[in-house]
Amino acid sequence: HDATMSAVTMTLAARAPVAVKAKRNVALRRAATTCKSAKSVVTCVAARSDDAVPGPVKRLASAIVGLGAAATLFSTSPVSAAELEILKTPAPAALKGYIVDDSGLLSKASSGAINSKLKELEETTGYHVNVITVRKLVFEQDPFAFGDKVLETWYPSLELGDKKGNLLLVKNTKEGAIVGGPSFLKGVGNDVLDSILSKNIPINLEDEKFGEALTSSVDRIVAALEGKEDPGPPKKFEKSKEKTYKTKAETDDKRDVFSNVVIGLLVISFVVPMVQYFGYVAGDPDWDGE
């Protein structure tokens, strides 16, 4: 019995490697079959993609989509670039530059007048004021926040920015902001600052007078920093509030008067001839009433 068991054990041991090899061969064949199937699928898909050549309509649609994407890109790039360009612009040098007119709102005459006033201000008081215009704010939509960012970029320390100020005007939203260092803000004063932001800028921008908004604001800032009399805000033109039309009551009264006049004329035109006729008849001795 023991000999029989040993023979069976030896037979199973001899067959075990064969069974393992058989299983490995089956697994390899399955893997190879799977790879071939995957390759065939990929090949079929690739063949269909090559065969599916887009027609003229699909090509035209793709071209339109591409042009739309390009138009969107080019339309938004200059807007965002304006803010970045201003931030990358070197700080205006002392007694040389005071205007960064990115949106082109100032004429040559206005630019020259502002430059001369701000240069004289810096020569006499040491205050340096920059006038900045931008078409639209995208990244930082608050004009005060953007003005502060420009001021901190150009004058990174308190000593450099103490007597510096920025007057910012946004064309698209018709908004303005005035920011600056402690000495600058104290020199101008809260009353003048509030008046400029609430009157000079909005009143002029109602009629899109961008140049006048900036020049009048600069005049008031310069006067305050030089200790001169404030020229004051612009006077808003107000249309006459007197009515140029008649009320319903006035119209009804006039209609009644007109009706009475017409009725009177009709009565007169009827009565007068009758009176004349009866007078004529009464004075005629030959009239016997027949």
Tab-separated table of C-alpha atoms in Angstrom:
chain	number	residue	atom	x	y	z
A	1	HIS	CA	0.000	0.000	0.000
A	2	ASP	CA	2.832	2.341	0.900
A	3	ALA	CA	4.502	1.571	-2.384
A	4	THR	CA	1.302	2.359	-4.245
A	5	MET	CA	0.947	5.711	-2.453
A	6	SER	CA	4.531	6.632	-3.244
A	7	ALA	CA	3.990	5.829	-6.900
A	8	VAL	CA	0.858	8.018	-7.014
A	9	THR	CA	2.711	10.854	-5.250
A	10	MET	CA	5.588	10.652	-7.670
A	11	THR	CA	3.173	10.638	-10.609
A	12	LEU	CA	1.358	13.741	-9.330
A	13	ALA	CA	4.646	15.511	-8.655
A	14	ALA	CA	5.770	14.760	-12.166
A	15	ARG	CA	2.515	16.046	-13.627
A	16	ALA	CA	2.402	19.273	-11.553
A	17	PRO	CA	4.975	21.204	-13.605
A	18	VAL	CA	3.161	20.148	-16.740
A	19	ALA	CA	-0.147	21.455	-15.379
A	20	VAL	CA	1.452	24.763	-14.328
A	21	LYS	CA	3.057	25.118	-17.727
A	22	ALA	CA	-0.277	24.379	-19.376
A	23	LYS	CA	-2.017	27.065	-17.317
A	24	ARG	CA	0.718	29.584	-18.139
A	25	ASN	CA	0.412	28.752	-21.825
A	26	VAL	CA	-3.366	29.279	-21.668
A	27	ALA	CA	-2.894	32.597	-19.895
A	28	LEU	CA	-0.341	33.727	-22.436
A	29	ARG	CA	-2.607	32.731	-25.309
A	30	ARG	CA	-5.479	34.652	-23.760
A	31	ALA	CA	-3.289	37.704	-23.259
A	32	ALA	CA	-2.083	37.479	-26.838
A	33	THR	CA	-5.656	37.127	-28.049
A	34	THR	CA	-6.697	40.168	-25.997
A	35	CYS	CA	-3.845	42.228	-27.404
A	36	LYS	CA	-4.713	41.163	-30.940
A	37	SER	CA	-8.332	42.094	-30.314
A	38	ALA	CA	-7.329	45.468	-28.894
A	39	LYS	CA	-5.013	46.090	-31.831
A	40	SER	CA	-7.726	45.164	-34.260
A	41	VAL	CA	-10.148	47.558	-32.545
A	42	VAL	CA	-7.615	50.362	-32.615
A	43	THR	CA	-6.867	49.592	-36.244
A	44	CYS	CA	-10.558	49.671	-37.121
A	45	VAL	CA	-11.092	52.924	-35.329
A	46	ALA	CA	-8.082	54.476	-37.008
A	47	ALA	CA	-9.267	53.247	-40.368
A	48	ARG	CA	-12.703	54.762	-39.810
A	49	SER	CA	-11.154	58.063	-38.748
A	50	ASP	CA	-9.042	58.159	-41.889
A	51	ASP	CA	-12.025	57.308	-44.048
A	52	ALA	CA	-14.261	59.933	-42.418
A	53	VAL	CA	-12.837	62.939	-44.266
A	54	PRO	CA	-14.786	66.111	-43.311
A	55	GLY	CA	-16.898	67.583	-46.061
A	56	PRO	CA	-17.083	71.255	-47.098
A	57	VAL	CA	-19.856	72.026	-44.595
A	58	LYS	CA	-17.876	70.596	-41.646
A	59	ARG	CA	-14.765	72.430	-42.790
A	60	LEU	CA	-16.709	75.708	-42.983
A	61	ALA	CA	-18.197	75.144	-39.507
A	62	SER	CA	-14.760	74.411	-38.072
A	63	ALA	CA	-13.381	77.551	-39.671
A	64	ILE	CA	-16.215	79.681	-38.231
A	65	VAL	CA	-15.671	78.236	-34.748
A	66	GLY	CA	-11.938	78.903	-35.043
A	67	LEU	CA	-12.506	82.484	-36.145
A	68	GLY	CA	-14.948	83.047	-33.272
A	69	ALA	CA	-12.438	81.762	-30.739
A	70	ALA	CA	-9.711	83.926	-32.243
A	71	ALA	CA	-11.975	86.996	-32.186
A	72	THR	CA	-12.811	86.403	-28.550
A	73	LEU	CA	-9.145	86.023	-27.683
A	74	PHE	CA	-8.117	89.193	-29.477
A	75	SER	CA	-11.042	91.174	-28.101
A	76	THR	CA	-10.239	90.330	-24.483
A	77	SER	CA	-6.451	90.411	-24.664
A	78	PRO	CA	-6.022	94.209	-25.046
A	79	VAL	CA	-8.363	94.853	-22.122
A	80	SER	CA	-6.482	92.672	-19.683
A	81	ALA	CA	-3.176	93.785	-21.136
A	82	ALA	CA	-4.003	97.426	-20.348
A	83	GLU	CA	-3.904	96.825	-16.605
A	84	LEU	CA	-0.759	94.742	-16.832
A	85	GLU	CA	0.973	97.314	-19.021
A	86	ILE	CA	0.194	100.087	-16.559
A	87	LEU	CA	1.549	98.012	-13.682
A	88	LYS	CA	4.659	97.206	-15.705
A	89	THR	CA	5.161	100.833	-16.726
A	90	PRO	CA	8.059	102.400	-14.840
A	91	ALA	CA	7.124	105.061	-12.319
A	92	PRO	CA	7.055	108.512	-13.950
A	93	ALA	CA	10.329	110.270	-13.274
A	94	ALA	CA	10.383	113.388	-11.125
A	95	LEU	CA	9.776	116.618	-13.071
A	96	LYS	CA	9.448	114.666	-16.336
A	97	GLY	CA	6.250	112.666	-16.638
A	98	TYR	CA	2.827	112.825	-15.038
A	99	ILE	CA	0.372	111.238	-17.474
A	100	VAL	CA	-0.265	107.599	-18.406
A	101	ASP	CA	-3.117	107.969	-20.900
A	102	ASP	CA	-3.714	104.333	-21.792
A	103	SER	CA	-7.240	104.926	-23.117
A	104	GLY	CA	-6.343	108.045	-25.130
A	105	LEU	CA	-8.830	110.390	-23.445
A	106	LEU	CA	-6.649	113.493	-23.379
A	107	SER	CA	-5.960	115.802	-26.281
A	108	LYS	CA	-2.539	117.342	-26.815
A	109	ALA	CA	-3.733	120.649	-25.419
A	110	SER	CA	-5.154	119.037	-22.280
A	111	SER	CA	-2.051	116.902	-21.788
A	112	GLY	CA	0.204	119.916	-22.111
A	113	ALA	CA	-1.830	121.971	-19.644
A	114	ILE	CA	-1.903	119.168	-17.065
A	115	ASN	CA	1.809	118.438	-17.428
A	116	SER	CA	2.789	122.087	-16.946
A	117	LYS	CA	0.591	122.476	-13.850
A	118	LEU	CA	1.810	119.271	-12.224
A	119	LYS	CA	5.443	120.074	-12.991
A	120	GLU	CA	5.098	123.497	-11.382
A	121	LEU	CA	3.369	121.862	-8.409
A	122	GLU	CA	6.250	119.429	-7.900
A	123	GLU	CA	8.859	122.155	-8.255
A	124	THR	CA	7.229	124.362	-5.625
A	125	THR	CA	5.803	121.827	-3.151
A	126	GLY	CA	7.437	118.453	-3.820
A	127	TYR	CA	4.080	116.744	-4.437
A	128	HIS	CA	4.026	114.446	-7.457
A	129	VAL	CA	0.599	113.653	-8.957
A	130	ASN	CA	0.049	111.114	-11.741
A	131	VAL	CA	-2.962	111.129	-14.072
A	132	ILE	CA	-3.892	107.623	-15.268
A	133	THR	CA	-6.613	106.613	-17.704
A	134	VAL	CA	-7.674	103.081	-18.549
A	135	ARG	CA	-10.409	101.875	-20.895
A	136	LYS	CA	-11.699	99.046	-18.699
A	137	LEU	CA	-10.751	97.221	-15.527
A	138	VAL	CA	-10.875	93.416	-15.701
A	139	PHE	CA	-8.636	91.916	-13.027
A	140	GLU	CA	-9.253	94.564	-10.350
A	141	GLN	CA	-12.634	96.158	-11.083
A	142	ASP	CA	-12.574	98.567	-8.132
A	143	PRO	CA	-10.820	101.767	-9.341
A	144	PHE	CA	-9.599	102.593	-5.833
A	145	ALA	CA	-8.070	99.147	-5.392
A	146	PHE	CA	-6.374	99.342	-8.777
A	147	GLY	CA	-5.113	102.858	-8.063
A	148	ASP	CA	-3.614	101.661	-4.774
A	149	LYS	CA	-1.983	98.725	-6.537
A	150	VAL	CA	-0.363	101.044	-9.070
A	151	LEU	CA	0.800	103.376	-6.309
A	152	GLU	CA	2.342	100.510	-4.318
A	153	THR	CA	3.997	99.127	-7.453
A	154	TRP	CA	5.551	102.438	-8.417
A	155	TYR	CA	6.419	103.561	-4.885
A	156	PRO	CA	6.921	100.432	-2.755
A	157	SER	CA	7.928	102.219	0.434
A	158	LEU	CA	6.167	104.781	2.614
A	159	GLU	CA	8.977	107.289	2.129
A	160	LEU	CA	8.709	107.074	-1.677
A	161	GLY	CA	4.915	107.274	-1.783
A	162	ASP	CA	4.279	109.737	1.031
A	163	LYS	CA	3.848	112.804	-1.233
A	164	LYS	CA	2.679	110.909	-4.320
A	165	GLY	CA	-0.869	110.708	-5.631
A	166	ASN	CA	-2.741	109.020	-8.490
A	167	LEU	CA	-5.818	110.373	-10.227
A	168	LEU	CA	-7.433	107.452	-12.057
A	169	LEU	CA	-10.249	107.563	-14.614
A	170	VAL	CA	-11.991	104.504	-16.102
A	171	LYS	CA	-13.578	105.198	-19.476
A	172	ASN	CA	-15.977	102.266	-19.738
A	173	THR	CA	-17.659	102.597	-16.346
A	174	LYS	CA	-17.148	106.390	-16.094
A	175	GLU	CA	-15.664	106.076	-12.635
A	176	GLY	CA	-12.787	107.844	-10.962
A	177	ALA	CA	-10.527	107.399	-7.972
A	178	ILE	CA	-7.926	109.431	-6.097
A	179	VAL	CA	-5.346	107.600	-4.004
A	180	GLY	CA	-2.047	108.655	-2.491
A	181	GLY	CA	0.319	108.726	0.418
A	182	PRO	CA	-0.537	110.172	3.847
A	183	SER	CA	0.932	113.625	3.176
A	184	PHE	CA	-0.768	113.874	-0.212
A	185	LEU	CA	-4.225	112.922	1.105
A	186	LYS	CA	-3.881	115.249	4.092
A	187	GLY	CA	-2.740	118.105	1.846
A	188	VAL	CA	-5.703	117.815	-0.497
A	189	GLY	CA	-8.249	117.281	2.273
A	190	ASN	CA	-11.302	115.077	2.508
A	191	ASP	CA	-13.735	117.804	1.470
A	192	VAL	CA	-11.977	118.484	-1.812
A	193	LEU	CA	-11.467	114.780	-2.482
A	194	ASP	CA	-15.136	113.993	-1.905
A	195	SER	CA	-16.243	116.951	-4.004
A	196	ILE	CA	-14.038	115.943	-6.935
A	197	LEU	CA	-15.273	112.358	-6.883
A	198	SER	CA	-18.930	113.297	-6.457
A	199	LYS	CA	-19.119	116.374	-8.723
A	200	ASN	CA	-16.163	117.078	-11.018
A	201	ILE	CA	-15.940	113.571	-12.429
A	202	PRO	CA	-19.615	112.490	-12.639
A	203	ILE	CA	-20.967	115.853	-13.872
A	204	ASN	CA	-18.451	116.060	-16.725
A	205	LEU	CA	-18.735	112.399	-17.612
A	206	GLU	CA	-22.488	112.677	-18.072
A	207	ASP	CA	-21.659	114.405	-21.362
A	208	GLU	CA	-18.475	112.324	-21.835
A	209	LYS	CA	-16.235	115.327	-21.215
A	210	PHE	CA	-13.283	113.195	-20.112
A	211	GLY	CA	-10.679	115.878	-20.684
A	212	GLU	CA	-12.635	118.465	-18.708
A	213	ALA	CA	-13.167	115.980	-15.883
A	214	LEU	CA	-9.408	115.452	-15.550
A	215	THR	CA	-8.288	119.059	-16.021
A	216	SER	CA	-10.843	120.445	-13.560
A	217	SER	CA	-9.914	117.769	-11.002
A	218	VAL	CA	-6.207	118.543	-11.406
A	219	ASP	CA	-6.915	122.259	-10.949
A	220	ARG	CA	-8.598	121.627	-7.604
A	221	ILE	CA	-5.890	119.206	-6.413
A	222	VAL	CA	-3.129	121.664	-7.327
A	223	ALA	CA	-4.929	124.568	-5.650
A	224	ALA	CA	-5.383	122.564	-2.448
A	225	LEU	CA	-1.744	121.432	-2.303
A	226	GLU	CA	-0.490	124.951	-3.021
A	227	GLY	CA	-2.754	126.455	-0.374
A	228	LYS	CA	-4.738	128.517	-2.878
A	229	GLU	CA	-8.469	129.124	-3.120
A	230	ASP	CA	-10.468	126.153	-4.302
A	231	PRO	CA	-11.967	126.849	-7.768
A	232	GLY	CA	-14.893	124.673	-6.771
A	233	PRO	CA	-16.873	122.050	-8.642
A	234	PRO	CA	-18.485	122.685	-12.022
A	235	LYS	CA	-22.027	123.956	-12.103
A	236	LYS	CA	-24.415	121.375	-13.390
A	237	PHE	CA	-26.657	122.640	-16.142
A	238	GLU	CA	-30.231	122.066	-15.113
A	239	LYS	CA	-33.056	122.370	-17.553
A	240	SER	CA	-35.917	124.700	-16.679
A	241	LYS	CA	-38.532	122.908	-14.643
A	242	GLU	CA	-41.301	125.247	-15.829
A	243	LYS	CA	-43.930	123.350	-17.731
A	244	THR	CA	-44.255	124.055	-21.419
A	245	TYR	CA	-47.613	122.367	-21.759
A	246	LYS	CA	-51.147	123.067	-20.605
A	247	THR	CA	-52.902	121.022	-18.001
A	248	LYS	CA	-56.175	119.259	-18.635
A	249	ALA	CA	-58.060	121.831	-16.573
A	250	GLU	CA	-56.564	124.701	-18.563
A	251	THR	CA	-57.394	122.934	-21.806
A	252	ASP	CA	-60.989	122.298	-20.691
A	253	ASP	CA	-61.431	125.937	-19.641
A	254	LYS	CA	-60.150	127.161	-22.974
A	255	ARG	CA	-62.395	124.687	-24.789
A	256	ASP	CA	-65.417	126.002	-22.857
A	257	VAL	CA	-64.577	129.596	-23.738
A	258	PHE	CA	-64.197	128.672	-27.381
A	259	SER	CA	-67.529	126.832	-27.368
A	260	ASN	CA	-69.292	129.831	-25.817
A	261	VAL	CA	-67.822	132.146	-28.424
A	262	VAL	CA	-68.957	129.879	-31.234
A	263	ILE	CA	-72.458	129.581	-29.782
A	264	GLY	CA	-72.644	133.352	-29.351
A	265	LEU	CA	-71.623	133.930	-32.948
A	266	LEU	CA	-74.238	131.441	-34.142
A	267	VAL	CA	-76.934	133.150	-32.099
A	268	ILE	CA	-75.915	136.546	-33.397
A	269	SER	CA	-75.812	135.333	-36.985
A	270	PHE	CA	-79.369	133.985	-36.589
A	271	VAL	CA	-80.996	136.643	-34.407
A	272	VAL	CA	-79.660	139.793	-36.078
A	273	PRO	CA	-81.052	138.979	-39.536
A	274	MET	CA	-84.414	138.114	-37.956
A	275	VAL	CA	-84.527	141.380	-36.022
A	276	GLN	CA	-83.622	143.286	-39.154
A	277	TYR	CA	-86.310	141.466	-41.077
A	278	PHE	CA	-89.024	142.140	-38.519
A	279	GLY	CA	-87.960	145.783	-38.298
A	280	TYR	CA	-88.151	146.108	-42.024
A	281	VAL	CA	-91.557	144.490	-42.130
A	282	ALA	CA	-92.895	146.541	-39.240
A	283	GLY	CA	-91.829	149.784	-40.920
A	284	ASP	CA	-93.354	148.944	-44.303
A	285	PRO	CA	-96.872	150.503	-44.592
A	286	ASP	CA	-97.800	148.322	-47.583
A	287	TRP	CA	-97.283	145.103	-45.631
A	288	ASP	CA	-100.667	143.797	-44.558
A	289	GLY	CA	-99.511	140.602	-42.881
A	290	GLU	CA	-100.671	138.385	-45.705
